[in-house]
Amino acid sequence: DIEMTQFPSSVSASVGDKVTITCRASLGIGTDLVWYQKKPGKAPKLLIYAASNLQSGVPLRFSGSGSGTDFTLTISSLQPEDFATYFCQQANSFPLTFGPGTTVDI
Amino acid sequence: EVQVLESGGDLVQPGGSLRLSCVASGLNFAGYAMTWVRQAPGKGLEWVSFIRGDGVNTYYAHSVRGRFTISRDNSRNTMYLQMNSLRAEDTAIYYCAKDPFYGLEAFDVWGPGTKVTVSS
């Protein structure tokens, strides 16, 4: 199975900050990487697919990059609604696996 | 608008069974793969199971294989998760989600979730 790790596990930031979250796969997965945003009591929201493709309707301040084993999610200018937990997910092979999450808080 | 809605969550005793349903609307249901993902209290997201649009190919997490069965009835726009031999560690919010067919297993439309509690 492909194990996903994320760091940092949490980050404290302010509105307007640039935030970068890293996700690492235990095996090379090409660009088969997906990012979600999760808020308490809400369903996950798809942000980025295939490592760098922005999902329709997602603000342009979100971007993704990487390939192989190392990936990043960047929020260029943090907005109040971005305080949430972010999960990466590998889509390369079953069983699908999520990273442990990175919480972005104030 | 494409929507999915889960139901069937409940309080069940260890060793018991439960069947979750996920009804989809606003799409050609048979054309899309679907998945179940869960989140235990205070934990991260855990992928549970996945089913192709025709229902032929199914996949499971190691933690549920042999106990859970995913299925779908395309005539009813509904996906199911039959959960047997439930354990305390199966306690979670269970989400169903749709695969938009981007060429990889990403999930773009999610339901609000249904709560499963396994406890005596």
PDB file of C-alpha atoms in Angstrom:
ATOM      1  CA  ASP A   1       0.000   0.000   0.000  1.00  0.00           C
ATOM      2  CA  ILE A   2       1.081   3.549  -0.641  1.00  0.00           C
ATOM      3  CA  GLU A   3       1.524   5.529   2.555  1.00  0.00           C
ATOM      4  CA  MET A   4       0.924   9.258   2.474  1.00  0.00           C
ATOM      5  CA  THR A   5       2.539  11.698   4.882  1.00  0.00           C
ATOM      6  CA  GLN A   6       1.913  15.399   5.253  1.00  0.00           C
ATOM      7  CA  PHE A   7       3.803  18.164   6.945  1.00  0.00           C
ATOM      8  CA  PRO A   8       3.427  20.224   8.861  1.00  0.00           C
ATOM      9  CA  SER A   9       0.612  18.605  10.798  1.00  0.00           C
ATOM     10  CA  SER A  10      -0.614  22.069  11.684  1.00  0.00           C
ATOM     11  CA  VAL A  11       0.275  25.615  10.788  1.00  0.00           C
ATOM     12  CA  SER A  12      -0.731  28.859  12.380  1.00  0.00           C
ATOM     13  CA  ALA A  13      -1.175  31.674   9.918  1.00  0.00           C
ATOM     14  CA  SER A  14      -2.847  35.016   9.418  1.00  0.00           C
ATOM     15  CA  VAL A  15      -5.129  36.380   6.747  1.00  0.00           C
ATOM     16  CA  GLY A  16      -3.012  37.330   3.768  1.00  0.00           C
ATOM     17  CA  ASP A  17      -0.222  34.854   4.520  1.00  0.00           C
ATOM     18  CA  LYS A  18       1.139  32.423   1.985  1.00  0.00           C
ATOM     19  CA  VAL A  19       0.782  28.845   3.197  1.00  0.00           C
ATOM     20  CA  THR A  20       2.502  25.788   1.761  1.00  0.00           C
ATOM     21  CA  ILE A  21       1.592  22.234   2.705  1.00  0.00           C
ATOM     22  CA  THR A  22       3.695  19.259   1.673  1.00  0.00           C
ATOM     23  CA  CYS A  23       2.502  15.750   0.919  1.00  0.00           C
ATOM     24  CA  ARG A  24       4.828  12.813   0.361  1.00  0.00           C
ATOM     25  CA  ALA A  25       4.027   9.391  -1.061  1.00  0.00           C
ATOM     26  CA  SER A  26       5.944   6.284  -0.029  1.00  0.00           C
ATOM     27  CA  LEU A  27       6.157   5.262  -3.703  1.00  0.00           C
ATOM     28  CA  GLY A  28       6.219   7.262  -6.890  1.00  0.00           C
ATOM     29  CA  ILE A  29       2.679   8.046  -8.023  1.00  0.00           C
ATOM     30  CA  GLY A  30       3.310  10.268 -11.015  1.00  0.00           C
ATOM     31  CA  THR A  31       0.763  13.058 -10.741  1.00  0.00           C
ATOM     32  CA  ASP A  32      -2.016  10.897  -9.281  1.00  0.00           C
ATOM     33  CA  LEU A  33      -2.490  13.202  -6.325  1.00  0.00           C
ATOM     34  CA  VAL A  34      -5.619  14.956  -5.080  1.00  0.00           C
ATOM     35  CA  TRP A  35      -6.115  17.683  -2.468  1.00  0.00           C
ATOM     36  CA  TYR A  36      -9.235  18.256  -0.370  1.00  0.00           C
ATOM     37  CA  GLN A  37     -10.318  20.852   2.132  1.00  0.00           C
ATOM     38  CA  LYS A  38     -12.284  19.691   5.158  1.00  0.00           C
ATOM     39  CA  LYS A  39     -14.094  21.848   7.673  1.00  0.00           C
ATOM     40  CA  PRO A  40     -15.704  20.487  10.868  1.00  0.00           C
ATOM     41  CA  GLY A  41     -19.208  19.229  10.252  1.00  0.00           C
ATOM     42  CA  LYS A  42     -18.892  19.664   6.503  1.00  0.00           C
ATOM     43  CA  ALA A  43     -18.157  17.275   3.665  1.00  0.00           C
ATOM     44  CA  PRO A  44     -14.689  17.319   2.087  1.00  0.00           C
ATOM     45  CA  LYS A  45     -14.260  19.682  -0.851  1.00  0.00           C
ATOM     46  CA  LEU A  46     -12.167  18.806  -3.889  1.00  0.00           C
ATOM     47  CA  LEU A  47      -9.538  21.488  -4.530  1.00  0.00           C
ATOM     48  CA  ILE A  48      -6.888  20.056  -6.829  1.00  0.00           C
ATOM     49  CA  TYR A  49      -6.704  16.891  -8.919  1.00  0.00           C
ATOM     50  CA  ALA A  50      -3.871  15.342 -10.890  1.00  0.00           C
ATOM     51  CA  ALA A  51      -1.453  17.264  -8.659  1.00  0.00           C
ATOM     52  CA  SER A  52      -1.938  20.663 -10.263  1.00  0.00           C
ATOM     53  CA  ASN A  53      -5.384  20.928 -11.859  1.00  0.00           C
ATOM     54  CA  LEU A  54      -7.693  23.364 -10.106  1.00  0.00           C
ATOM     55  CA  GLN A  55     -11.209  22.057  -9.610  1.00  0.00           C
ATOM     56  CA  SER A  56     -13.914  24.215 -11.141  1.00  0.00           C
ATOM     57  CA  GLY A  57     -15.069  26.927  -8.772  1.00  0.00           C
ATOM     58  CA  VAL A  58     -12.003  26.790  -6.520  1.00  0.00           C
ATOM     59  CA  PRO A  59     -10.315  30.181  -6.056  1.00  0.00           C
ATOM     60  CA  LEU A  60      -7.110  30.832  -7.958  1.00  0.00           C
ATOM     61  CA  ARG A  61      -5.195  31.419  -4.730  1.00  0.00           C
ATOM     62  CA  PHE A  62      -5.050  27.633  -4.412  1.00  0.00           C
ATOM     63  CA  SER A  63      -2.419  25.838  -6.461  1.00  0.00           C
ATOM     64  CA  GLY A  64      -0.766  22.447  -6.493  1.00  0.00           C
ATOM     65  CA  SER A  65       2.491  21.122  -7.806  1.00  0.00           C
ATOM     66  CA  GLY A  66       4.745  18.111  -7.729  1.00  0.00           C
ATOM     67  CA  SER A  67       5.160  14.669  -9.198  1.00  0.00           C
ATOM     68  CA  GLY A  68       6.584  11.346  -8.183  1.00  0.00           C
ATOM     69  CA  THR A  69       6.702  11.342  -4.412  1.00  0.00           C
ATOM     70  CA  ASP A  70       6.663  14.998  -3.373  1.00  0.00           C
ATOM     71  CA  PHE A  71       3.745  17.389  -3.744  1.00  0.00           C
ATOM     72  CA  THR A  72       2.746  20.783  -2.437  1.00  0.00           C
ATOM     73  CA  LEU A  73      -0.471  22.685  -1.956  1.00  0.00           C
ATOM     74  CA  THR A  74      -0.044  26.438  -1.809  1.00  0.00           C
ATOM     75  CA  ILE A  75      -2.523  29.056  -0.701  1.00  0.00           C
ATOM     76  CA  SER A  76      -1.113  32.315  -1.998  1.00  0.00           C
ATOM     77  CA  SER A  77      -3.038  34.685   0.255  1.00  0.00           C
ATOM     78  CA  LEU A  78      -4.946  33.084   3.070  1.00  0.00           C
ATOM     79  CA  GLN A  79      -8.561  34.144   3.429  1.00  0.00           C
ATOM     80  CA  PRO A  80     -10.783  33.702   6.524  1.00  0.00           C
ATOM     81  CA  GLU A  81     -12.726  30.898   4.840  1.00  0.00           C
ATOM     82  CA  ASP A  82      -9.513  28.930   4.233  1.00  0.00           C
ATOM     83  CA  PHE A  83      -9.006  27.999   7.865  1.00  0.00           C
ATOM     84  CA  ALA A  84      -9.591  24.258   7.649  1.00  0.00           C
ATOM     85  CA  THR A  85      -7.842  20.898   7.464  1.00  0.00           C
ATOM     86  CA  TYR A  86      -6.277  19.884   4.161  1.00  0.00           C
ATOM     87  CA  PHE A  87      -5.842  16.276   3.081  1.00  0.00           C
ATOM     88  CA  CYS A  88      -3.929  14.793   0.202  1.00  0.00           C
ATOM     89  CA  GLN A  89      -5.020  11.511  -1.388  1.00  0.00           C
ATOM     90  CA  GLN A  90      -3.142   9.256  -3.755  1.00  0.00           C
ATOM     91  CA  ALA A  91      -5.172   8.036  -6.711  1.00  0.00           C
ATOM     92  CA  ASN A  92      -2.495   5.844  -8.229  1.00  0.00           C
ATOM     93  CA  SER A  93      -3.550   2.462  -6.933  1.00  0.00           C
ATOM     94  CA  PHE A  94      -5.981   0.709  -4.650  1.00  0.00           C
ATOM     95  CA  PRO A  95      -6.301   0.879  -1.743  1.00  0.00           C
ATOM     96  CA  LEU A  96      -6.644   4.621  -2.062  1.00  0.00           C
ATOM     97  CA  THR A  97      -4.972   6.386   0.836  1.00  0.00           C
ATOM     98  CA  PHE A  98      -5.199   9.801   2.429  1.00  0.00           C
ATOM     99  CA  GLY A  99      -2.549  11.757   4.197  1.00  0.00           C
ATOM    100  CA  PRO A 100      -3.094  12.467   7.892  1.00  0.00           C
ATOM    101  CA  GLY A 101      -4.103  16.070   7.235  1.00  0.00           C
ATOM    102  CA  THR A 102      -2.719  19.541   7.868  1.00  0.00           C
ATOM    103  CA  THR A 103      -4.757  21.953   9.939  1.00  0.00           C
ATOM    104  CA  VAL A 104      -4.474  25.617   9.063  1.00  0.00           C
ATOM    105  CA  ASP A 105      -5.537  27.790  11.963  1.00  0.00           C
ATOM    106  CA  ILE A 106      -5.104  31.263  13.270  1.00  0.00           C
TER     107      ILE A 106
ATOM    108  CA  GLU B   1     -27.196  20.241  -9.848  1.00  0.00           C
ATOM    109  CA  VAL B   2     -25.556  16.957  -8.944  1.00  0.00           C
ATOM    110  CA  GLN B   3     -26.232  15.853  -5.388  1.00  0.00           C
ATOM    111  CA  VAL B   4     -25.628  12.766  -3.298  1.00  0.00           C
ATOM    112  CA  LEU B   5     -27.254  11.977   0.011  1.00  0.00           C
ATOM    113  CA  GLU B   6     -26.377   9.262   2.482  1.00  0.00           C
ATOM    114  CA  SER B   7     -28.729   7.541   4.897  1.00  0.00           C
ATOM    115  CA  GLY B   8     -28.856   4.517   7.150  1.00  0.00           C
ATOM    116  CA  GLY B   9     -26.452   5.510   9.878  1.00  0.00           C
ATOM    117  CA  ASP B  10     -27.417   4.385  13.354  1.00  0.00           C
ATOM    118  CA  LEU B  11     -26.255   3.119  16.728  1.00  0.00           C
ATOM    119  CA  VAL B  12     -25.457  -0.578  16.484  1.00  0.00           C
ATOM    120  CA  GLN B  13     -23.903  -3.105  18.838  1.00  0.00           C
ATOM    121  CA  PRO B  14     -20.496  -4.650  18.160  1.00  0.00           C
ATOM    122  CA  GLY B  15     -20.914  -7.599  15.847  1.00  0.00           C
ATOM    123  CA  GLY B  16     -24.037  -6.130  14.347  1.00  0.00           C
ATOM    124  CA  SER B  17     -24.880  -5.115  10.803  1.00  0.00           C
ATOM    125  CA  LEU B  18     -26.005  -1.977   9.056  1.00  0.00           C
ATOM    126  CA  ARG B  19     -26.695  -0.975   5.464  1.00  0.00           C
ATOM    127  CA  LEU B  20     -25.911   2.528   4.287  1.00  0.00           C
ATOM    128  CA  SER B  21     -27.493   4.014   1.181  1.00  0.00           C
ATOM    129  CA  CYS B  22     -26.366   6.844  -1.062  1.00  0.00           C
ATOM    130  CA  VAL B  23     -28.886   8.321  -3.468  1.00  0.00           C
ATOM    131  CA  ALA B  24     -27.623  10.448  -6.343  1.00  0.00           C
ATOM    132  CA  SER B  25     -29.558  12.981  -8.405  1.00  0.00           C
ATOM    133  CA  GLY B  26     -28.849  15.237 -11.345  1.00  0.00           C
ATOM    134  CA  LEU B  27     -26.553  12.873 -13.200  1.00  0.00           C
ATOM    135  CA  ASN B  28     -26.408   9.771 -15.346  1.00  0.00           C
ATOM    136  CA  PHE B  29     -25.639   7.635 -12.313  1.00  0.00           C
ATOM    137  CA  ALA B  30     -24.512   4.558 -14.191  1.00  0.00           C
ATOM    138  CA  GLY B  31     -21.811   6.593 -15.885  1.00  0.00           C
ATOM    139  CA  TYR B  32     -19.914   7.353 -12.715  1.00  0.00           C
ATOM    140  CA  ALA B  33     -17.881   5.419 -10.202  1.00  0.00           C
ATOM    141  CA  MET B  34     -18.685   6.065  -6.576  1.00  0.00           C
ATOM    142  CA  THR B  35     -16.906   5.699  -3.293  1.00  0.00           C
ATOM    143  CA  TRP B  36     -17.346   5.573   0.490  1.00  0.00           C
ATOM    144  CA  VAL B  37     -14.994   7.493   2.765  1.00  0.00           C
ATOM    145  CA  ARG B  38     -15.239   7.730   6.534  1.00  0.00           C
ATOM    146  CA  GLN B  39     -13.969   9.952   9.293  1.00  0.00           C
ATOM    147  CA  ALA B  40     -13.777   8.631  12.829  1.00  0.00           C
ATOM    148  CA  PRO B  41     -14.158  11.118  15.683  1.00  0.00           C
ATOM    149  CA  GLY B  42     -11.059  13.284  15.913  1.00  0.00           C
ATOM    150  CA  LYS B  43      -9.352  11.412  13.080  1.00  0.00           C
ATOM    151  CA  GLY B  44      -8.553  12.004   9.447  1.00  0.00           C
ATOM    152  CA  LEU B  45     -10.252  10.781   6.302  1.00  0.00           C
ATOM    153  CA  GLU B  46     -10.134   7.059   5.572  1.00  0.00           C
ATOM    154  CA  TRP B  47     -11.072   5.607   2.215  1.00  0.00           C
ATOM    155  CA  VAL B  48     -13.414   2.621   2.619  1.00  0.00           C
ATOM    156  CA  SER B  49     -14.608   1.267  -0.707  1.00  0.00           C
ATOM    157  CA  PHE B  50     -15.071   2.069  -4.397  1.00  0.00           C
ATOM    158  CA  ILE B  51     -17.325   0.772  -7.163  1.00  0.00           C
ATOM    159  CA  ARG B  52     -17.207   1.310 -10.916  1.00  0.00           C
ATOM    160  CA  GLY B  53     -20.241   2.591 -12.784  1.00  0.00           C
ATOM    161  CA  ASP B  54     -21.304  -0.832 -13.994  1.00  0.00           C
ATOM    162  CA  GLY B  55     -20.887  -2.302 -10.529  1.00  0.00           C
ATOM    163  CA  VAL B  56     -18.553  -5.018 -11.752  1.00  0.00           C
ATOM    164  CA  ASN B  57     -15.300  -3.831 -10.216  1.00  0.00           C
ATOM    165  CA  THR B  58     -15.158  -3.123  -6.508  1.00  0.00           C
ATOM    166  CA  TYR B  59     -12.309  -2.291  -4.135  1.00  0.00           C
ATOM    167  CA  TYR B  60     -11.949  -2.224  -0.372  1.00  0.00           C
ATOM    168  CA  ALA B  61      -9.680  -0.938   2.348  1.00  0.00           C
ATOM    169  CA  HIS B  62      -7.886  -3.691   4.224  1.00  0.00           C
ATOM    170  CA  SER B  63      -9.683  -2.690   7.411  1.00  0.00           C
ATOM    171  CA  VAL B  64     -13.114  -3.560   6.005  1.00  0.00           C
ATOM    172  CA  ARG B  65     -12.446  -6.254   3.417  1.00  0.00           C
ATOM    173  CA  GLY B  66     -14.479  -9.359   4.156  1.00  0.00           C
ATOM    174  CA  ARG B  67     -16.885  -7.449   6.402  1.00  0.00           C
ATOM    175  CA  PHE B  68     -18.238  -4.684   4.148  1.00  0.00           C
ATOM    176  CA  THR B  69     -19.805  -5.050   0.710  1.00  0.00           C
ATOM    177  CA  ILE B  70     -20.327  -2.216  -1.721  1.00  0.00           C
ATOM    178  CA  SER B  71     -23.008  -2.432  -4.393  1.00  0.00           C
ATOM    179  CA  ARG B  72     -25.207  -0.253  -6.534  1.00  0.00           C
ATOM    180  CA  ASP B  73     -28.589  -0.266  -8.205  1.00  0.00           C
ATOM    181  CA  ASN B  74     -28.326   1.995 -11.216  1.00  0.00           C
ATOM    182  CA  SER B  75     -32.066   1.795 -11.830  1.00  0.00           C
ATOM    183  CA  ARG B  76     -32.551   3.479  -8.449  1.00  0.00           C
ATOM    184  CA  ASN B  77     -29.536   5.836  -8.674  1.00  0.00           C
ATOM    185  CA  THR B  78     -28.418   4.322  -5.403  1.00  0.00           C
ATOM    186  CA  MET B  79     -25.207   2.909  -3.972  1.00  0.00           C
ATOM    187  CA  TYR B  80     -25.065   0.781  -0.861  1.00  0.00           C
ATOM    188  CA  LEU B  81     -22.585  -0.248   1.793  1.00  0.00           C
ATOM    189  CA  GLN B  82     -23.507  -3.397   3.651  1.00  0.00           C
ATOM    190  CA  MET B  83     -21.538  -3.455   6.889  1.00  0.00           C
ATOM    191  CA  ASN B  84     -21.325  -6.687   8.866  1.00  0.00           C
ATOM    192  CA  SER B  85     -19.378  -7.729  11.956  1.00  0.00           C
ATOM    193  CA  LEU B  86     -19.155  -4.123  13.014  1.00  0.00           C
ATOM    194  CA  ARG B  87     -16.477  -3.065  15.450  1.00  0.00           C
ATOM    195  CA  ALA B  88     -16.032  -0.068  17.693  1.00  0.00           C
ATOM    196  CA  GLU B  89     -13.362   1.213  15.325  1.00  0.00           C
ATOM    197  CA  ASP B  90     -15.957   1.432  12.538  1.00  0.00           C
ATOM    198  CA  THR B  91     -17.579   4.317  14.404  1.00  0.00           C
ATOM    199  CA  ALA B  92     -17.394   7.274  12.034  1.00  0.00           C
ATOM    200  CA  ILE B  93     -19.197   9.649   9.752  1.00  0.00           C
ATOM    201  CA  TYR B  94     -19.564   7.855   6.434  1.00  0.00           C
ATOM    202  CA  TYR B  95     -19.534   9.929   3.268  1.00  0.00           C
ATOM    203  CA  CYS B  96     -20.408   8.868  -0.230  1.00  0.00           C
ATOM    204  CA  ALA B  97     -18.850  10.707  -3.127  1.00  0.00           C
ATOM    205  CA  LYS B  98     -18.846  10.701  -6.905  1.00  0.00           C
ATOM    206  CA  ASP B  99     -15.844  10.191  -9.154  1.00  0.00           C
ATOM    207  CA  PRO B 100     -15.950  12.844 -11.900  1.00  0.00           C
ATOM    208  CA  PHE B 101     -13.928  10.654 -14.262  1.00  0.00           C
ATOM    209  CA  TYR B 102     -10.903  12.878 -14.507  1.00  0.00           C
ATOM    210  CA  GLY B 103      -8.749   9.887 -15.323  1.00  0.00           C
ATOM    211  CA  LEU B 104      -7.865   9.257 -11.709  1.00  0.00           C
ATOM    212  CA  GLU B 105      -9.871   8.497  -8.581  1.00  0.00           C
ATOM    213  CA  ALA B 106     -10.744  11.955  -7.314  1.00  0.00           C
ATOM    214  CA  PHE B 107     -14.122  12.769  -5.792  1.00  0.00           C
ATOM    215  CA  ASP B 108     -15.946  15.983  -6.561  1.00  0.00           C
ATOM    216  CA  VAL B 109     -19.469  15.700  -5.155  1.00  0.00           C
ATOM    217  CA  TRP B 110     -19.902  14.595  -1.559  1.00  0.00           C
ATOM    218  CA  GLY B 111     -22.890  14.015   0.636  1.00  0.00           C
ATOM    219  CA  PRO B 112     -23.275  15.512   4.116  1.00  0.00           C
ATOM    220  CA  GLY B 113     -22.475  12.144   5.695  1.00  0.00           C
ATOM    221  CA  THR B 114     -24.306   9.667   7.875  1.00  0.00           C
ATOM    222  CA  LYS B 115     -23.206   8.780  11.394  1.00  0.00           C
ATOM    223  CA  VAL B 116     -22.456   5.219  12.406  1.00  0.00           C
ATOM    224  CA  THR B 117     -21.842   4.452  16.053  1.00  0.00           C
ATOM    225  CA  VAL B 118     -20.791   0.974  17.128  1.00  0.00           C
ATOM    226  CA  SER B 119     -21.189   0.590  20.855  1.00  0.00           C
ATOM    227  CA  SER B 120     -22.828  -1.646  23.427  1.00  0.00           C
TER     228      SER B 120
END
